PDB file of C-alpha atoms in Angstrom:
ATOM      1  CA  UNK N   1      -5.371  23.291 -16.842  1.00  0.00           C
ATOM      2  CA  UNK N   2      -2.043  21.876 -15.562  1.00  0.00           C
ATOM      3  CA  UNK N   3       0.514  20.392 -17.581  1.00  0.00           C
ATOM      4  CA  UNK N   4       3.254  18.247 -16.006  1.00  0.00           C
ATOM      5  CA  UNK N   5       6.584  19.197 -16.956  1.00  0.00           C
ATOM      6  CA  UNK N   6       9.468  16.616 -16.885  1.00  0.00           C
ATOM      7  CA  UNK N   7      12.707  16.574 -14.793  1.00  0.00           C
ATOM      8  CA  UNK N   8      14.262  16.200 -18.463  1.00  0.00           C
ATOM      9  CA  UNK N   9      13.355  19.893 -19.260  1.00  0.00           C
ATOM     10  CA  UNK N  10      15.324  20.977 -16.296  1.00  0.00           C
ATOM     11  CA  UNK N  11      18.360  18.843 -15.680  1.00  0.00           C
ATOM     12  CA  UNK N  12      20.341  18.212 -18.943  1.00  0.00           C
ATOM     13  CA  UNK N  13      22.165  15.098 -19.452  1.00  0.00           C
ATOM     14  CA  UNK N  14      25.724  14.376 -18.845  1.00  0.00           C
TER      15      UNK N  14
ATOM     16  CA  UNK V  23      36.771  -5.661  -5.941  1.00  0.00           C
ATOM     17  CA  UNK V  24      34.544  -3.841  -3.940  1.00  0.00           C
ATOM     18  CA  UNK V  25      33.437  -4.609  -0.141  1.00  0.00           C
ATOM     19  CA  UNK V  26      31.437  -1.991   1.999  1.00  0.00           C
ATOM     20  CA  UNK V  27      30.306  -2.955   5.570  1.00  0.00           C
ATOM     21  CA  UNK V  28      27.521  -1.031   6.732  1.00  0.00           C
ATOM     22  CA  UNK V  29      26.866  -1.417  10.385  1.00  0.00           C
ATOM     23  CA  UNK V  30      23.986  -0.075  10.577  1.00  0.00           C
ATOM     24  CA  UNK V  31      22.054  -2.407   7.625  1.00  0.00           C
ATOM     25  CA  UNK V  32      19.032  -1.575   8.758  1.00  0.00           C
ATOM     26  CA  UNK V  33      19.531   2.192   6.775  1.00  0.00           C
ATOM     27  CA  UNK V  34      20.106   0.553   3.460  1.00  0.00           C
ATOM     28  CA  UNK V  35      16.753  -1.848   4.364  1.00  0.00           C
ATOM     29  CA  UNK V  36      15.204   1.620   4.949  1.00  0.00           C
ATOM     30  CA  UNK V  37      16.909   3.346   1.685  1.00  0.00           C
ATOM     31  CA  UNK V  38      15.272   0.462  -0.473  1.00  0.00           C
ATOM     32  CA  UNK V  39      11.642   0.923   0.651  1.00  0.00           C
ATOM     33  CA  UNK V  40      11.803   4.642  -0.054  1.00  0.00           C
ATOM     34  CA  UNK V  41      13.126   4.479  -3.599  1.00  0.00           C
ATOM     35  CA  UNK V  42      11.954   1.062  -4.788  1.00  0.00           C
ATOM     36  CA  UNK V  43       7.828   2.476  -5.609  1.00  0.00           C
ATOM     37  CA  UNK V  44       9.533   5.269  -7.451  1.00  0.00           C
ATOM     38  CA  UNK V  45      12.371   3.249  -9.525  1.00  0.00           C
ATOM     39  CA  UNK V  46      12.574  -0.170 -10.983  1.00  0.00           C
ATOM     40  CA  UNK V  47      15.774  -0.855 -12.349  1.00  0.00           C
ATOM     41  CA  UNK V  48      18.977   1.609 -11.396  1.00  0.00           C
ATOM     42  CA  UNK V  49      22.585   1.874 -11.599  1.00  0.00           C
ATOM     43  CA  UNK V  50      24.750   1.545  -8.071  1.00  0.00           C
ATOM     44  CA  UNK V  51      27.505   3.734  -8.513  1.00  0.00           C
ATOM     45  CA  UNK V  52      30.809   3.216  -6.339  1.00  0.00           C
ATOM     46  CA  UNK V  53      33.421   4.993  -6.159  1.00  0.00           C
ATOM     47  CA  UNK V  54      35.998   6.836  -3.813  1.00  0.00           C
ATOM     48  CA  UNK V  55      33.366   9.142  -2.949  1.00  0.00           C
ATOM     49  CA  UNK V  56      31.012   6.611  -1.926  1.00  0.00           C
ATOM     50  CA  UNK V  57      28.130   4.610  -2.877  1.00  0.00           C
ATOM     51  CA  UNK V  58      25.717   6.424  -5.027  1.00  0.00           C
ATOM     52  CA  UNK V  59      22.408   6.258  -7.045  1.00  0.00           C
ATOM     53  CA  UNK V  60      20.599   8.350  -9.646  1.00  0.00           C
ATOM     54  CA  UNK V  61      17.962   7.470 -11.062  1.00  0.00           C
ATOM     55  CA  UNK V  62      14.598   8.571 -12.732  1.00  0.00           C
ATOM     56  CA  UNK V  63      11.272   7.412 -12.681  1.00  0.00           C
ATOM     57  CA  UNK V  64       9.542   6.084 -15.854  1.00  0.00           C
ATOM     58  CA  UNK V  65       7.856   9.088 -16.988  1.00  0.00           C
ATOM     59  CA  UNK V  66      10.892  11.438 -15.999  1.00  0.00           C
ATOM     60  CA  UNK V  67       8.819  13.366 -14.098  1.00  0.00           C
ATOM     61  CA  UNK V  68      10.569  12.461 -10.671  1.00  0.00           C
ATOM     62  CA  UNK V  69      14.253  11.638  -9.702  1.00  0.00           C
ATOM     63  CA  UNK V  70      16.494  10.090  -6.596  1.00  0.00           C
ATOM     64  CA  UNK V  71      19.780  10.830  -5.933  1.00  0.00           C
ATOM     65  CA  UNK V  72      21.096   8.851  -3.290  1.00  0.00           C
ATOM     66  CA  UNK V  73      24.439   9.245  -1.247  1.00  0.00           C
ATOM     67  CA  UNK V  74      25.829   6.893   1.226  1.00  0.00           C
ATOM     68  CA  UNK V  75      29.472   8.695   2.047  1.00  0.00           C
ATOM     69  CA  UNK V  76      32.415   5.697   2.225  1.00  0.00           C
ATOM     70  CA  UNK V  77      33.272   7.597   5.816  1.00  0.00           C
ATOM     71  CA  UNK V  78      29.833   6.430   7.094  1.00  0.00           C
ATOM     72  CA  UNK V  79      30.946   2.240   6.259  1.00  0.00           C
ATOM     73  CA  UNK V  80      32.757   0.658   8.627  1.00  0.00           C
ATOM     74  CA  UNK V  81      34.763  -0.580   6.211  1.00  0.00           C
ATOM     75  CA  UNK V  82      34.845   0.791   2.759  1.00  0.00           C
ATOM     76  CA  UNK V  83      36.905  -1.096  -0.315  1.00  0.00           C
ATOM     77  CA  UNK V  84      36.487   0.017  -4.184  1.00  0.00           C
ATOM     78  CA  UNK V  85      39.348  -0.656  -6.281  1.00  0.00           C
ATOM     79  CA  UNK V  86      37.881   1.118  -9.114  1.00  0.00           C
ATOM     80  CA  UNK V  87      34.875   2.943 -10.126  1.00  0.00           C
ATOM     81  CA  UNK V  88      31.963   0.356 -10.591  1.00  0.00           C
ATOM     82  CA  UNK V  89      28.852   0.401 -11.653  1.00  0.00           C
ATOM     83  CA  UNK V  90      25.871  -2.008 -11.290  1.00  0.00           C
ATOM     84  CA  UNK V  91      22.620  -3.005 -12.247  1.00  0.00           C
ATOM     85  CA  UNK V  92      20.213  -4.272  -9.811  1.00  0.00           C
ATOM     86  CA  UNK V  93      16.475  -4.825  -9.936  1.00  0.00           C
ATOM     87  CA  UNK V  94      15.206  -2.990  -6.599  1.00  0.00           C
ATOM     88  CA  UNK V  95      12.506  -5.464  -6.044  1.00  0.00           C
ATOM     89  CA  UNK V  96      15.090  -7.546  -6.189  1.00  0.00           C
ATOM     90  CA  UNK V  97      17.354  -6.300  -4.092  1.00  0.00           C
ATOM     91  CA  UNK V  98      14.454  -5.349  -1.700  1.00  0.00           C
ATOM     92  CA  UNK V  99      13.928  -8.862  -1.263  1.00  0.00           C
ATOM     93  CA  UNK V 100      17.174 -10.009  -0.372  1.00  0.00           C
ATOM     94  CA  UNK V 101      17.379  -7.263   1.953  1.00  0.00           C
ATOM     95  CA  UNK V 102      14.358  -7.580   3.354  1.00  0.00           C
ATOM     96  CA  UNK V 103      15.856 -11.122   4.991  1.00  0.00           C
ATOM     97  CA  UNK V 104      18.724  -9.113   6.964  1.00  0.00           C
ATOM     98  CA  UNK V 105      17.759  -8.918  10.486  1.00  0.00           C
ATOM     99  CA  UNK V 106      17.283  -5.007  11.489  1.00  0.00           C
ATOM    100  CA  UNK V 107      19.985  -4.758  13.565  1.00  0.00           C
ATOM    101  CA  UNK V 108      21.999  -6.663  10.989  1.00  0.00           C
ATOM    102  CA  UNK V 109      25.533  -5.808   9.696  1.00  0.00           C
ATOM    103  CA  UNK V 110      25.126  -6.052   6.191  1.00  0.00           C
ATOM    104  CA  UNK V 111      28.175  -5.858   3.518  1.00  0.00           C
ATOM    105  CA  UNK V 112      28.181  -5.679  -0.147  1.00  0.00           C
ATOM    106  CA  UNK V 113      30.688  -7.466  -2.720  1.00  0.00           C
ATOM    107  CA  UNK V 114      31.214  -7.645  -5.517  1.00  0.00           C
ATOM    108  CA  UNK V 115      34.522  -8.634  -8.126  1.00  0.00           C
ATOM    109  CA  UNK V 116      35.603  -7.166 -10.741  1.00  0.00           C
ATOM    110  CA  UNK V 117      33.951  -7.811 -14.026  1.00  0.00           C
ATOM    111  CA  UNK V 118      31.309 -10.122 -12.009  1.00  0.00           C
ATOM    112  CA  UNK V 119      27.800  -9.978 -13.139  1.00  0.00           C
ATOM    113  CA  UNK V 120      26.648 -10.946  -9.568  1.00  0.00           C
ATOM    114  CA  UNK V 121      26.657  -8.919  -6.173  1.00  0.00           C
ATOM    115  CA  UNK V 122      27.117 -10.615  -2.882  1.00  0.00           C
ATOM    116  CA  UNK V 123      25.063  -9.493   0.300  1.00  0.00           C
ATOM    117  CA  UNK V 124      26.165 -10.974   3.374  1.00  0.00           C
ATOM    118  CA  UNK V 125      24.122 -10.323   6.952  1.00  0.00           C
ATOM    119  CA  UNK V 126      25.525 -10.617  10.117  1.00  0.00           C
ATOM    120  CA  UNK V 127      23.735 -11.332  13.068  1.00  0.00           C
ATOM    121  CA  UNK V 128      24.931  -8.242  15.926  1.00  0.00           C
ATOM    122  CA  UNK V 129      26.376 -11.340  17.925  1.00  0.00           C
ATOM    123  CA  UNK V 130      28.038 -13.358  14.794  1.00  0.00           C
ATOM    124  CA  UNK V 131      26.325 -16.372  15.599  1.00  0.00           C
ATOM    125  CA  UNK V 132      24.579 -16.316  12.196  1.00  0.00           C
ATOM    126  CA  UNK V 133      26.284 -15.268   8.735  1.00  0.00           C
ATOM    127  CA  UNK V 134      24.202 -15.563   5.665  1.00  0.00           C
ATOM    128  CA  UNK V 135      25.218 -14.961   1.694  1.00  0.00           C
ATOM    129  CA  UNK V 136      22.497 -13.698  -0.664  1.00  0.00           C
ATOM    130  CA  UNK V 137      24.167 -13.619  -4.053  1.00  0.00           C
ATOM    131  CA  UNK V 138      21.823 -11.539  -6.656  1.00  0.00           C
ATOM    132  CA  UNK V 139      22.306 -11.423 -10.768  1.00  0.00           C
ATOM    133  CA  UNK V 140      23.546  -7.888 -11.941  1.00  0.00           C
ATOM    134  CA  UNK V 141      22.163  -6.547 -14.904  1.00  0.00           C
ATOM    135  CA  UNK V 142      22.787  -3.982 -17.464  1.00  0.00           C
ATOM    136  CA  UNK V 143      20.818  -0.960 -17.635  1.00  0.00           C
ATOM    137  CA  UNK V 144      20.877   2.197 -20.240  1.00  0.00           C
ATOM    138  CA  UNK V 145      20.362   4.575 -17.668  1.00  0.00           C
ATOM    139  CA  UNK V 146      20.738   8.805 -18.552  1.00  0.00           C
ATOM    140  CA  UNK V 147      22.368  10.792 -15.846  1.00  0.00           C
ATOM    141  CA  UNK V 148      21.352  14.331 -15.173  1.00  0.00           C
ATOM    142  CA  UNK V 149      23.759  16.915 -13.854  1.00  0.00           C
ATOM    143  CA  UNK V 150      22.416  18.942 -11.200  1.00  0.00           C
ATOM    144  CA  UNK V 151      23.506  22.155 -10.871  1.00  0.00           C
ATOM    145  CA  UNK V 152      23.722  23.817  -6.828  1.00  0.00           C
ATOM    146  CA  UNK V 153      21.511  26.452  -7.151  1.00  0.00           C
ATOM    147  CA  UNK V 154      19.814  28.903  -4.645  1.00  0.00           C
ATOM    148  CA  UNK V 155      15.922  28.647  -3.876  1.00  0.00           C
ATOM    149  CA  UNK V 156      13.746  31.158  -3.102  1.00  0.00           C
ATOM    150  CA  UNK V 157      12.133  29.407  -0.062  1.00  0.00           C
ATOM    151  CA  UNK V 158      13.773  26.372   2.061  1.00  0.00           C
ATOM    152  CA  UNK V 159      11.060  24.671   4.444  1.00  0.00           C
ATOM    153  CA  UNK V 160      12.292  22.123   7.121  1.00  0.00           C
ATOM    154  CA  UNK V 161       9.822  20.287   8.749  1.00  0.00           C
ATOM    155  CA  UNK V 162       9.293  16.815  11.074  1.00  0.00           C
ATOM    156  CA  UNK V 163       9.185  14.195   7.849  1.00  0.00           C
ATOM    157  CA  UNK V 164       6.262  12.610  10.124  1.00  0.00           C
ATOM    158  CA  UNK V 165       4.033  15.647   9.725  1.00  0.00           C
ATOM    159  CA  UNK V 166       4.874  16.207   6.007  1.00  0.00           C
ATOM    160  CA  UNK V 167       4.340  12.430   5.461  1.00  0.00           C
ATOM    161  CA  UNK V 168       0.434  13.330   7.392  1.00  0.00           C
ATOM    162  CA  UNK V 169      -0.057  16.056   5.527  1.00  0.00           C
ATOM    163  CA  UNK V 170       0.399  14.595   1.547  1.00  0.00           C
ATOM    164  CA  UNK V 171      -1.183  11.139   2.930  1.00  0.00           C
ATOM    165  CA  UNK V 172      -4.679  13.620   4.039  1.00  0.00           C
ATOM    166  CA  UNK V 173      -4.184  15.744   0.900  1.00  0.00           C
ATOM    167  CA  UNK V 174      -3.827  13.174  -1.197  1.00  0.00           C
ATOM    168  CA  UNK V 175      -7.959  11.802  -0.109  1.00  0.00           C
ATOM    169  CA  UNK V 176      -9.053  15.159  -1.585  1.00  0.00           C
ATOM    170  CA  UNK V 177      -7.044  16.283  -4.667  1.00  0.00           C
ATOM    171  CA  UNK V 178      -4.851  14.980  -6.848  1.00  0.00           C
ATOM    172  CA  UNK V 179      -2.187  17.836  -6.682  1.00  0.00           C
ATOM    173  CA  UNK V 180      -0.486  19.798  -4.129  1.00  0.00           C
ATOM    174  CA  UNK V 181       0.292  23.821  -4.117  1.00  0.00           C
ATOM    175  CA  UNK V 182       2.926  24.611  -1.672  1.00  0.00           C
ATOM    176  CA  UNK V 183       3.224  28.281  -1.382  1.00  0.00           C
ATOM    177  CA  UNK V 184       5.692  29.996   1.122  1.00  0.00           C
ATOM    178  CA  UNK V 185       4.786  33.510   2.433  1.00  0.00           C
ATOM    179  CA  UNK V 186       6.439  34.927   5.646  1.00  0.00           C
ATOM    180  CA  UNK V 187       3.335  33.775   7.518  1.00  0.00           C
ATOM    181  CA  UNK V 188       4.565  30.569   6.782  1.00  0.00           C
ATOM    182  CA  UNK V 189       4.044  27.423   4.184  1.00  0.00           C
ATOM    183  CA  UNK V 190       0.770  26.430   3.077  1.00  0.00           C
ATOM    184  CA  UNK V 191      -0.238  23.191   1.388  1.00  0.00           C
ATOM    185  CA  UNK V 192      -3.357  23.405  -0.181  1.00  0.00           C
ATOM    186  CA  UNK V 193      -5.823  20.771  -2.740  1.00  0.00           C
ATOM    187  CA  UNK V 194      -8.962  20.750  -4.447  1.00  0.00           C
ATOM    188  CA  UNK V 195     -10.861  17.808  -5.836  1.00  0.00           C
ATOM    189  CA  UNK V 196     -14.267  17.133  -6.220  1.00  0.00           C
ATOM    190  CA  UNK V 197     -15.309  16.392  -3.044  1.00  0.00           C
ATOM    191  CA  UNK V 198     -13.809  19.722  -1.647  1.00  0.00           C
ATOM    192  CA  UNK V 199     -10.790  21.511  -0.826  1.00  0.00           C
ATOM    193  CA  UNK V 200      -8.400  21.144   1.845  1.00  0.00           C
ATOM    194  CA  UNK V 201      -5.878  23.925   2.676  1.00  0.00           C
ATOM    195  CA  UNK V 202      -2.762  23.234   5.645  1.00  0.00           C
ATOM    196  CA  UNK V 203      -0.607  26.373   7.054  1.00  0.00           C
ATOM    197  CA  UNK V 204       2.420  25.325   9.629  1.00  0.00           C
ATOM    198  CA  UNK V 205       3.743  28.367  10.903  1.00  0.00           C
ATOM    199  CA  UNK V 206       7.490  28.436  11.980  1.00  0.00           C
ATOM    200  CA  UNK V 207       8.609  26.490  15.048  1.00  0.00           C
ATOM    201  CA  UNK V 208      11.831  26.699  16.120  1.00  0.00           C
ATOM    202  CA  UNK V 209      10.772  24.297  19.157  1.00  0.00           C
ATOM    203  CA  UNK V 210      14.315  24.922  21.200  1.00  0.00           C
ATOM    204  CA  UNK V 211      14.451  21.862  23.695  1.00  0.00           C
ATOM    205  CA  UNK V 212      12.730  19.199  20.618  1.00  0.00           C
ATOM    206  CA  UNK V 213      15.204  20.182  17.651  1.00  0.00           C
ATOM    207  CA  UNK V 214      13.799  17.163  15.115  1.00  0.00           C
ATOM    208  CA  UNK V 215       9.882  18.610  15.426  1.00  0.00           C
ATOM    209  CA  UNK V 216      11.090  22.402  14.376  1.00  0.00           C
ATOM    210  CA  UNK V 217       9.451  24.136  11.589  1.00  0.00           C
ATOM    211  CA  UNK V 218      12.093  26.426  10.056  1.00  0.00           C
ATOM    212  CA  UNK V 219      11.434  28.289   6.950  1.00  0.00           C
ATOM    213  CA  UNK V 220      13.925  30.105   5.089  1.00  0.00           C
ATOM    214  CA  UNK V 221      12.236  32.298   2.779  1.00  0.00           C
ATOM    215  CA  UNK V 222      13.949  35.106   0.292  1.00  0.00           C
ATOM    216  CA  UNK V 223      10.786  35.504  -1.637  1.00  0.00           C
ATOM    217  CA  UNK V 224       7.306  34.112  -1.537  1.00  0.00           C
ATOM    218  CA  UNK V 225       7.150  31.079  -3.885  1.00  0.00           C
ATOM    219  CA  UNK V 226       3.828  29.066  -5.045  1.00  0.00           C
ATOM    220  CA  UNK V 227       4.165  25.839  -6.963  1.00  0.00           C
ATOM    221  CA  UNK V 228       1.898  22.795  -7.865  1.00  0.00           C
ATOM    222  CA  UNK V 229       2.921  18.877  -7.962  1.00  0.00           C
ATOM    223  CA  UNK V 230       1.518  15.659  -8.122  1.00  0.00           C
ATOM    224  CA  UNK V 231       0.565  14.375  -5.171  1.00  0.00           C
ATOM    225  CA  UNK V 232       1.274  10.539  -6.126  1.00  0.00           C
ATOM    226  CA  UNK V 233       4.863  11.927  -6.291  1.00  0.00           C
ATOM    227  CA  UNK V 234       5.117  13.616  -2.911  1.00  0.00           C
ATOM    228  CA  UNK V 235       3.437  10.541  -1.274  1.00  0.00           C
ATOM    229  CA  UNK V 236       5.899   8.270  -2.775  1.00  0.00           C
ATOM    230  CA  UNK V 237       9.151  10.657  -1.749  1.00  0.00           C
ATOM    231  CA  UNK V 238       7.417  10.234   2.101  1.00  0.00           C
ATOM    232  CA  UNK V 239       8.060   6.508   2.205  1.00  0.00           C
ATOM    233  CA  UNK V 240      11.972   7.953   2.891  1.00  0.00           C
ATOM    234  CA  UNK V 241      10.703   8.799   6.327  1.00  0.00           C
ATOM    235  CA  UNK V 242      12.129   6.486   8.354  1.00  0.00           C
ATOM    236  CA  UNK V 243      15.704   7.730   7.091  1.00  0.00           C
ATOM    237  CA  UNK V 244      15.092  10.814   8.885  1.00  0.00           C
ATOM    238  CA  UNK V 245      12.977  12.674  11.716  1.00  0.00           C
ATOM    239  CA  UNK V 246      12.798  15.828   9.291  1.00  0.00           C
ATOM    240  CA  UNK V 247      12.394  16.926   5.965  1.00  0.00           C
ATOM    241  CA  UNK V 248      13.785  19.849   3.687  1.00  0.00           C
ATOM    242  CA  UNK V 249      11.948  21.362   0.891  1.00  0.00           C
ATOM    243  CA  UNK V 250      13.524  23.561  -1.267  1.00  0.00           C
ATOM    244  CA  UNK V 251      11.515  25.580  -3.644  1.00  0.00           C
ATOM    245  CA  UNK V 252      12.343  28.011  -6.682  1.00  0.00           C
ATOM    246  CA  UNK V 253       9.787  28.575  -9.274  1.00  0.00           C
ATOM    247  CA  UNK V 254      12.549  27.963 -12.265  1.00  0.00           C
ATOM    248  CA  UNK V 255      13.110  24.548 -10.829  1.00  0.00           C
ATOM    249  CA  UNK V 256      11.722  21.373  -9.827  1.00  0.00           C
ATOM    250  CA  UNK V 257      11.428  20.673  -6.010  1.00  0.00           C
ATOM    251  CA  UNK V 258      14.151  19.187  -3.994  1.00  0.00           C
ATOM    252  CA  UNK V 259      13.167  16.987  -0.813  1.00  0.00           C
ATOM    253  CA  UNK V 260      15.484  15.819   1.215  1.00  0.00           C
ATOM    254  CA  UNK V 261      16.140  13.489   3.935  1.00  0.00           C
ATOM    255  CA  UNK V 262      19.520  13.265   5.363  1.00  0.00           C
ATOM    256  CA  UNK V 263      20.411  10.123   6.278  1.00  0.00           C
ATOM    257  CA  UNK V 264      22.316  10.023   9.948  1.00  0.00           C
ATOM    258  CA  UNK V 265      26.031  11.178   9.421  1.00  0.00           C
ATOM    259  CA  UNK V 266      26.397   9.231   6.142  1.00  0.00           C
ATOM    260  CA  UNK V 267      24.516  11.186   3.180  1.00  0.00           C
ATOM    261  CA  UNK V 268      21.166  11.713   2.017  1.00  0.00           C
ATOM    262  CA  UNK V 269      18.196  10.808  -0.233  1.00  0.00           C
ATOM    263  CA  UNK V 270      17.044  13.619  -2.479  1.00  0.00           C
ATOM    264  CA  UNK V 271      13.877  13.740  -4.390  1.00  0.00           C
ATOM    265  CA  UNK V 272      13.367  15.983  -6.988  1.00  0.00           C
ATOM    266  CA  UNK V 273       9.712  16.738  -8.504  1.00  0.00           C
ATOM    267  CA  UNK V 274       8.825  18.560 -11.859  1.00  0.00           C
ATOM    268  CA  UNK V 275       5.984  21.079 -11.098  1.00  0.00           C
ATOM    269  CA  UNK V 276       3.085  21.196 -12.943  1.00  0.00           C
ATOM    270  CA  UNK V 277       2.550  24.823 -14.800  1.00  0.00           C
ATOM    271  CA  UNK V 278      -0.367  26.293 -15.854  1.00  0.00           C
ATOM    272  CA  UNK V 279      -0.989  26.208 -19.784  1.00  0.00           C
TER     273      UNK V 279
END
């Protein structure tokens, strides 16, 4: 089972 | 005020189609730099960053740092009534909430003004940091295009793994699997239908195919594709777009639980 991970988790905001 | 004259209109026709399935609503950024875009997709699982360089206009004008809302359905379909071989230039004023597009015809014989509503729009803005991948694939965009559209009638997702046999592509669903190898191609007379893969360590990652299918409508920026993969971060592809900037598409993977 895959679970989709978001950009969000990766990338922080700026 | 802001003016940019892009001779070549038919590349921001081209830039619309590519991001518009992806993104609804996103923030234009101008600046000194150029004219830029970042935006996610609704489930922030996907984002574009866009880059049109202010060396690649004709004529490039930004007084200050602006920002603006547009509807890309909207826009698309103002756009989409420039001429391909249109020039098309964007202004805008200061504190306006309205952007002009004016089309030229490549003789001048015909000038039309398309004049769309700006709106606001909350929008987050990632930083991304430069970072090295383990494996960088560039490939003809036409062939990667092939490849996730037959993928995408078996499975649902795509593994890309990179080995130094080359990159496979490979999907399961219920009807089957499908698996694709290209091998490296460094095709010397035919430069735009190389395969070149750049590997420092084998990599293997899963997305979703709806994703990859949507990046591949950026095709027509761009005879080939790169695809950089590290398994800490999300995908990056990317189409340059001729002597002016790119379009880059990055893709969360999907991990096993």
């Amino acid at each position: 089972q895959c679970i989709q991970k978001k950009i969000t988790e990766y990338f922080s905001k700026t | 005020m802001l003016e940019l004259r892009l001779v070549q209109g038919s590349l921001l026709k081209k830039v619309l189609e590519a991001i518009r399935e992806l993104v609804t609503d996103a923030n234009f950024d101008c600046s000194g730099t150029g004219f830029s875009l970042q935006a996610m997709d609704s489930s922030h699982v996907a984002l574009v960053a866009l880059l049109l360089r202010a060396e690649g206009f004709e004529h490039y004008r930004c007084d200050r740092n602006l920002s603006m809302g547009m509807n890309l359905n909207n826009m698309a379909k103002m756009l989409r009534c420039a001429g391909n071989d249109d020039i098309i230039t964007i202004k805008a004023d200061d504190g306006s909430d309205t952007v002009t597009f004016m089309f030229e015809s490549p003789k001048q014989d015909k000038i039309a003004d398309f004049e769309m509503k700006l709106m606001d729009i909350d929008s987050e803005h990632l930083g991304i940091p430069d970072s090295e991948y383990q494996a960088i694939v560039r490939m003809p965009s036409a062939e990667f295009m092939r490849i996730c559209k037959d993928l995408s009638s078996i499975g649902d997702t795509v593994i890309i793994s990179v080995t130094k046999e080359g990159v496979k592509f490979s999907t399961s669903g219920e009807i089957g699997s499908a698996n694709i190898v290209c091998r490296q191609n460094q095709t010397v007379d035919k430069p735009e239908e190389a395969t070149v893969i750049e590997m420092q360590e084998p990599v293997s990652l899963t997305f979703a195919l709806r994703y990859m299918n949507s990046f591949t409508k950026a095709s027509s920026l761009s005879d080939q594709v790169t695809i950089s993969l590290s398994s800490e971060l999300p995908v990056v592809v990317e189409y340059k777009i001729a002597e002016m900037g790119y379009i880059r598409f990055y893709l969360a993977p999907k991990i096993e639980e």
